[in-house]
Amino acid sequence: MGMYQAVGFYFIHCDITIRVKELRCDCSSRNVTFIPTECPSNTTDLLLMKNNFNSLGKKIFTRYTQLRYLDISSCNISAIDKSAFEKLTLLTELNLFDNPMKTFQGNIFAPLDDLQVLHISHDLLSTYPREAWSDVLNLTKVFTYGGPSNGLFAEIFSVILLYFHCDYEGYVIHNYTFDSFKLYQTVSL
């Protein structure tokens, strides 16, 4: 089942998949510059990877209050408004991989009460405001790439995680590289 959305003089085709307790809307690789509003409002999985959003504005996902999975990887996102994820209280997994964003503008994860799985670059996660670390206490899995540029994992890891996976390409691991980690069930490199 597909859905078409008029943009200029052409249509964007989003694939809709319906399964038991899952409604997936896949608008990936459509070169869109905005969050589609034509996906059903009860969408649970929204795949938007490989588009060109540049930034995510205020309350941009409020139409999709049933989202459990959101993939906005490779979307050229350089900024996310701190209210962009408001109303996504059911979201359990968020993929932010491969975006040029360098730092957070406030505590964007605060509204995500059920967020458990995060895909993000290490350097970006390390910029999350210290006063907002309680926003990420429910994370059980973090998938990161790039590893720490200074050879030391960010302090934020001291307050989160039961599982951590990193594609670390460093040549040297120091005695203090993993000092930020608490007692973990699994650390995978």
PDB file of C-alpha atoms in Angstrom:
ATOM      1  CA  MET A   1       0.000   0.000   0.000  1.00  0.00           C
ATOM      2  CA  GLY A   2       1.472   3.374  -0.887  1.00  0.00           C
ATOM      3  CA  MET A   3       0.658   6.975  -0.192  1.00  0.00           C
ATOM      4  CA  TYR A   4       1.387   9.876  -2.510  1.00  0.00           C
ATOM      5  CA  GLN A   5       2.108  13.426  -1.468  1.00  0.00           C
ATOM      6  CA  ALA A   6       2.278  16.308  -3.907  1.00  0.00           C
ATOM      7  CA  VAL A   7       5.480  18.337  -3.741  1.00  0.00           C
ATOM      8  CA  GLY A   8       5.895  20.920  -6.459  1.00  0.00           C
ATOM      9  CA  PHE A   9       5.186  19.059  -9.667  1.00  0.00           C
ATOM     10  CA  TYR A  10       5.983  15.530  -8.538  1.00  0.00           C
ATOM     11  CA  PHE A  11       4.710  12.996  -6.005  1.00  0.00           C
ATOM     12  CA  ILE A  12       6.486  11.341  -3.097  1.00  0.00           C
ATOM     13  CA  HIS A  13       5.632   7.705  -2.590  1.00  0.00           C
ATOM     14  CA  CYS A  14       5.637   6.492   1.009  1.00  0.00           C
ATOM     15  CA  ASP A  15       5.237   2.788   1.591  1.00  0.00           C
ATOM     16  CA  ILE A  16       2.730   1.775   4.269  1.00  0.00           C
ATOM     17  CA  THR A  17       3.041  -1.621   5.942  1.00  0.00           C
ATOM     18  CA  ILE A  18       0.456  -2.873   8.414  1.00  0.00           C
ATOM     19  CA  ARG A  19       1.210  -5.711  10.829  1.00  0.00           C
ATOM     20  CA  VAL A  20      -0.215  -6.726  14.172  1.00  0.00           C
ATOM     21  CA  LYS A  21       0.347  -3.745  16.514  1.00  0.00           C
ATOM     22  CA  GLU A  22       2.552  -2.013  13.919  1.00  0.00           C
ATOM     23  CA  LEU A  23       1.877   0.579  11.238  1.00  0.00           C
ATOM     24  CA  ARG A  24       5.060   1.463   9.378  1.00  0.00           C
ATOM     25  CA  CYS A  25       5.343   4.465   7.062  1.00  0.00           C
ATOM     26  CA  ASP A  26       8.530   4.424   4.997  1.00  0.00           C
ATOM     27  CA  CYS A  27       9.371   7.736   3.315  1.00  0.00           C
ATOM     28  CA  SER A  28      13.100   7.024   3.070  1.00  0.00           C
ATOM     29  CA  SER A  29      15.280   8.308   0.236  1.00  0.00           C
ATOM     30  CA  ARG A  30      12.603  10.620  -1.171  1.00  0.00           C
ATOM     31  CA  ASN A  31      14.736  13.792  -0.991  1.00  0.00           C
ATOM     32  CA  VAL A  32      12.045  15.549   1.042  1.00  0.00           C
ATOM     33  CA  THR A  33      12.869  18.649   3.069  1.00  0.00           C
ATOM     34  CA  PHE A  34       9.956  18.402   5.522  1.00  0.00           C
ATOM     35  CA  ILE A  35       8.371  15.809   7.818  1.00  0.00           C
ATOM     36  CA  PRO A  36       5.493  14.219   5.889  1.00  0.00           C
ATOM     37  CA  THR A  37       2.043  14.797   7.386  1.00  0.00           C
ATOM     38  CA  GLU A  38       0.183  12.368   5.165  1.00  0.00           C
ATOM     39  CA  CYS A  39       1.251   9.192   6.968  1.00  0.00           C
ATOM     40  CA  PRO A  40      -1.551   7.874   9.183  1.00  0.00           C
ATOM     41  CA  SER A  41      -1.612   9.574  12.590  1.00  0.00           C
ATOM     42  CA  ASN A  42      -1.459   6.161  14.303  1.00  0.00           C
ATOM     43  CA  THR A  43       1.874   5.320  12.613  1.00  0.00           C
ATOM     44  CA  THR A  44       4.115   3.384  15.016  1.00  0.00           C
ATOM     45  CA  ASP A  45       7.296   3.229  12.900  1.00  0.00           C
ATOM     46  CA  LEU A  46       8.348   6.234  10.817  1.00  0.00           C
ATOM     47  CA  LEU A  47      11.317   5.741   8.492  1.00  0.00           C
ATOM     48  CA  LEU A  48      12.653   9.003   7.098  1.00  0.00           C
ATOM     49  CA  MET A  49      16.325   8.189   6.552  1.00  0.00           C
ATOM     50  CA  LYS A  50      18.285   9.626   3.632  1.00  0.00           C
ATOM     51  CA  ASN A  51      16.254  12.801   3.188  1.00  0.00           C
ATOM     52  CA  ASN A  52      17.275  16.453   3.502  1.00  0.00           C
ATOM     53  CA  PHE A  53      15.625  18.083   6.533  1.00  0.00           C
ATOM     54  CA  ASN A  54      18.513  20.380   7.606  1.00  0.00           C
ATOM     55  CA  SER A  55      16.789  21.023  10.957  1.00  0.00           C
ATOM     56  CA  LEU A  56      13.865  19.773  13.023  1.00  0.00           C
ATOM     57  CA  GLY A  57      11.643  22.605  14.207  1.00  0.00           C
ATOM     58  CA  LYS A  58       9.298  23.065  17.143  1.00  0.00           C
ATOM     59  CA  LYS A  59       6.878  20.211  17.863  1.00  0.00           C
ATOM     60  CA  ILE A  60       7.402  18.853  14.357  1.00  0.00           C
ATOM     61  CA  PHE A  61       6.279  15.304  15.203  1.00  0.00           C
ATOM     62  CA  THR A  62       3.108  16.134  17.193  1.00  0.00           C
ATOM     63  CA  ARG A  63       0.920  14.420  14.581  1.00  0.00           C
ATOM     64  CA  TYR A  64       2.606  11.084  15.318  1.00  0.00           C
ATOM     65  CA  THR A  65       1.866  10.499  19.016  1.00  0.00           C
ATOM     66  CA  GLN A  66       1.858   6.701  18.589  1.00  0.00           C
ATOM     67  CA  LEU A  67       5.446   6.470  17.308  1.00  0.00           C
ATOM     68  CA  ARG A  68       7.612   3.765  18.860  1.00  0.00           C
ATOM     69  CA  TYR A  69      10.425   3.855  16.263  1.00  0.00           C
ATOM     70  CA  LEU A  70      11.800   6.903  14.437  1.00  0.00           C
ATOM     71  CA  ASP A  71      14.667   6.767  11.948  1.00  0.00           C
ATOM     72  CA  ILE A  72      15.998  10.168  10.899  1.00  0.00           C
ATOM     73  CA  SER A  73      19.505   9.002  10.038  1.00  0.00           C
ATOM     74  CA  SER A  74      21.394  10.520   7.100  1.00  0.00           C
ATOM     75  CA  CYS A  75      18.989  13.482   6.834  1.00  0.00           C
ATOM     76  CA  ASN A  76      21.540  16.309   6.912  1.00  0.00           C
ATOM     77  CA  ILE A  77      20.154  17.486  10.271  1.00  0.00           C
ATOM     78  CA  SER A  78      22.323  20.194  11.816  1.00  0.00           C
ATOM     79  CA  ALA A  79      19.908  21.357  14.547  1.00  0.00           C
ATOM     80  CA  ILE A  80      16.990  19.945  16.552  1.00  0.00           C
ATOM     81  CA  ASP A  81      14.664  22.242  18.465  1.00  0.00           C
ATOM     82  CA  LYS A  82      14.293  21.175  22.096  1.00  0.00           C
ATOM     83  CA  SER A  83      10.523  20.727  21.555  1.00  0.00           C
ATOM     84  CA  ALA A  84      10.821  18.685  18.329  1.00  0.00           C
ATOM     85  CA  PHE A  85      10.097  15.397  20.096  1.00  0.00           C
ATOM     86  CA  GLU A  86       7.243  16.629  22.304  1.00  0.00           C
ATOM     87  CA  LYS A  87       4.256  14.265  22.340  1.00  0.00           C
ATOM     88  CA  LEU A  88       6.457  11.256  21.450  1.00  0.00           C
ATOM     89  CA  THR A  89       6.066   9.724  24.893  1.00  0.00           C
ATOM     90  CA  LEU A  90       5.784   6.179  23.462  1.00  0.00           C
ATOM     91  CA  LEU A  91       8.988   6.355  21.390  1.00  0.00           C
ATOM     92  CA  THR A  92      11.338   3.525  22.377  1.00  0.00           C
ATOM     93  CA  GLU A  93      13.957   3.736  19.607  1.00  0.00           C
ATOM     94  CA  LEU A  94      15.516   6.738  17.862  1.00  0.00           C
ATOM     95  CA  ASN A  95      18.124   6.670  15.095  1.00  0.00           C
ATOM     96  CA  LEU A  96      20.123   9.898  14.648  1.00  0.00           C
ATOM     97  CA  PHE A  97      23.163   8.350  12.894  1.00  0.00           C
ATOM     98  CA  ASP A  98      25.054  10.205  10.208  1.00  0.00           C
ATOM     99  CA  ASN A  99      23.823  13.770  10.627  1.00  0.00           C
ATOM    100  CA  PRO A 100      26.146  16.816  10.761  1.00  0.00           C
ATOM    101  CA  MET A 101      24.737  18.066  14.097  1.00  0.00           C
ATOM    102  CA  LYS A 102      27.629  18.968  16.436  1.00  0.00           C
ATOM    103  CA  THR A 103      25.849  19.819  19.693  1.00  0.00           C
ATOM    104  CA  PHE A 104      22.448  19.744  21.349  1.00  0.00           C
ATOM    105  CA  GLN A 105      20.287  22.840  21.753  1.00  0.00           C
ATOM    106  CA  GLY A 106      18.803  21.969  25.122  1.00  0.00           C
ATOM    107  CA  ASN A 107      17.502  18.717  26.477  1.00  0.00           C
ATOM    108  CA  ILE A 108      15.754  17.267  23.414  1.00  0.00           C
ATOM    109  CA  PHE A 109      15.329  13.810  24.974  1.00  0.00           C
ATOM    110  CA  ALA A 110      13.278  15.109  27.951  1.00  0.00           C
ATOM    111  CA  PRO A 111       9.838  14.266  26.472  1.00  0.00           C
ATOM    112  CA  LEU A 112      10.936  10.751  25.471  1.00  0.00           C
ATOM    113  CA  ASP A 113       9.943   8.922  28.658  1.00  0.00           C
ATOM    114  CA  ASP A 114      10.117   5.447  27.088  1.00  0.00           C
ATOM    115  CA  LEU A 115      13.265   5.904  24.980  1.00  0.00           C
ATOM    116  CA  GLN A 116      15.366   2.763  25.434  1.00  0.00           C
ATOM    117  CA  VAL A 117      17.480   2.485  22.268  1.00  0.00           C
ATOM    118  CA  LEU A 118      19.506   5.321  20.761  1.00  0.00           C
ATOM    119  CA  HIS A 119      21.668   5.331  17.622  1.00  0.00           C
ATOM    120  CA  ILE A 120      23.976   8.353  17.708  1.00  0.00           C
ATOM    121  CA  SER A 121      27.561   9.481  17.207  1.00  0.00           C
ATOM    122  CA  HIS A 122      29.702   9.419  20.339  1.00  0.00           C
ATOM    123  CA  ASP A 123      30.837  13.009  19.919  1.00  0.00           C
ATOM    124  CA  LEU A 124      27.256  14.278  19.615  1.00  0.00           C
ATOM    125  CA  LEU A 125      26.036  12.326  22.653  1.00  0.00           C
ATOM    126  CA  SER A 126      28.963  13.684  24.665  1.00  0.00           C
ATOM    127  CA  THR A 127      27.534  17.213  24.212  1.00  0.00           C
ATOM    128  CA  TYR A 128      24.204  16.398  25.895  1.00  0.00           C
ATOM    129  CA  PRO A 129      23.764  18.930  28.740  1.00  0.00           C
ATOM    130  CA  ARG A 130      24.946  17.579  32.110  1.00  0.00           C
ATOM    131  CA  GLU A 131      21.920  19.090  33.889  1.00  0.00           C
ATOM    132  CA  ALA A 132      19.666  16.977  31.640  1.00  0.00           C
ATOM    133  CA  TRP A 133      21.384  13.603  32.035  1.00  0.00           C
ATOM    134  CA  SER A 134      18.333  12.304  33.895  1.00  0.00           C
ATOM    135  CA  ASP A 135      16.554  12.431  30.493  1.00  0.00           C
ATOM    136  CA  VAL A 136      18.525   9.393  29.322  1.00  0.00           C
ATOM    137  CA  LEU A 137      18.322   7.176  32.394  1.00  0.00           C
ATOM    138  CA  ASN A 138      15.910   4.742  30.702  1.00  0.00           C
ATOM    139  CA  LEU A 139      18.306   3.972  27.860  1.00  0.00           C
ATOM    140  CA  THR A 140      19.235   0.317  27.818  1.00  0.00           C
ATOM    141  CA  LYS A 141      21.074   0.259  24.490  1.00  0.00           C
ATOM    142  CA  VAL A 142      23.233   2.855  22.778  1.00  0.00           C
ATOM    143  CA  PHE A 143      24.718   2.217  19.358  1.00  0.00           C
ATOM    144  CA  THR A 144      27.421   4.720  18.574  1.00  0.00           C
ATOM    145  CA  TYR A 145      30.077   5.200  15.953  1.00  0.00           C
ATOM    146  CA  GLY A 146      33.254   7.156  15.755  1.00  0.00           C
ATOM    147  CA  GLY A 147      34.287   6.480  19.327  1.00  0.00           C
ATOM    148  CA  PRO A 148      35.784   9.129  21.550  1.00  0.00           C
ATOM    149  CA  SER A 149      38.040  11.510  19.655  1.00  0.00           C
ATOM    150  CA  ASN A 150      40.124  12.098  22.799  1.00  0.00           C
ATOM    151  CA  GLY A 151      40.448   8.416  23.757  1.00  0.00           C
ATOM    152  CA  LEU A 152      38.014   8.714  26.681  1.00  0.00           C
ATOM    153  CA  PHE A 153      34.343   7.844  26.571  1.00  0.00           C
ATOM    154  CA  ALA A 154      32.055  10.706  27.566  1.00  0.00           C
ATOM    155  CA  GLU A 155      30.985  11.104  31.189  1.00  0.00           C
ATOM    156  CA  ILE A 156      27.348  10.720  30.222  1.00  0.00           C
ATOM    157  CA  PHE A 157      27.961   6.978  29.971  1.00  0.00           C
ATOM    158  CA  SER A 158      28.413   6.881  33.741  1.00  0.00           C
ATOM    159  CA  VAL A 159      24.666   7.376  34.231  1.00  0.00           C
ATOM    160  CA  ILE A 160      23.193   5.218  31.470  1.00  0.00           C
ATOM    161  CA  LEU A 161      23.201   1.868  29.782  1.00  0.00           C
ATOM    162  CA  LEU A 162      22.927  -1.794  30.234  1.00  0.00           C
ATOM    163  CA  TYR A 163      24.246  -2.468  26.723  1.00  0.00           C
ATOM    164  CA  PHE A 164      26.679  -0.416  24.655  1.00  0.00           C
ATOM    165  CA  HIS A 165      27.990  -0.994  21.152  1.00  0.00           C
ATOM    166  CA  CYS A 166      30.636   1.169  19.556  1.00  0.00           C
ATOM    167  CA  ASP A 167      32.477   0.941  16.279  1.00  0.00           C
ATOM    168  CA  TYR A 168      35.661   2.310  17.823  1.00  0.00           C
ATOM    169  CA  GLU A 169      38.505   2.833  15.393  1.00  0.00           C
ATOM    170  CA  GLY A 170      41.077   4.154  17.818  1.00  0.00           C
ATOM    171  CA  TYR A 171      44.591   2.819  17.693  1.00  0.00           C
ATOM    172  CA  VAL A 172      45.205   3.114  21.418  1.00  0.00           C
ATOM    173  CA  ILE A 173      43.030   2.142  24.338  1.00  0.00           C
ATOM    174  CA  HIS A 174      44.181   3.781  27.535  1.00  0.00           C
ATOM    175  CA  ASN A 175      43.716   2.462  31.079  1.00  0.00           C
ATOM    176  CA  TYR A 176      41.134   5.223  31.588  1.00  0.00           C
ATOM    177  CA  THR A 177      39.266   4.825  28.254  1.00  0.00           C
ATOM    178  CA  PHE A 178      36.326   3.061  29.904  1.00  0.00           C
ATOM    179  CA  ASP A 179      36.336   4.887  33.256  1.00  0.00           C
ATOM    180  CA  SER A 180      32.945   6.457  32.485  1.00  0.00           C
ATOM    181  CA  PHE A 181      31.200   3.098  32.425  1.00  0.00           C
ATOM    182  CA  LYS A 182      29.412   1.725  35.448  1.00  0.00           C
ATOM    183  CA  LEU A 183      28.899  -2.009  35.867  1.00  0.00           C
ATOM    184  CA  TYR A 184      27.551  -3.157  32.516  1.00  0.00           C
ATOM    185  CA  GLN A 185      26.061  -6.398  31.422  1.00  0.00           C
ATOM    186  CA  THR A 186      27.678  -6.054  27.987  1.00  0.00           C
ATOM    187  CA  VAL A 187      30.177  -3.734  26.355  1.00  0.00           C
ATOM    188  CA  SER A 188      30.735  -4.580  22.701  1.00  0.00           C
ATOM    189  CA  LEU A 189      33.473  -3.028  20.566  1.00  0.00           C
TER     190      LEU A 189
END
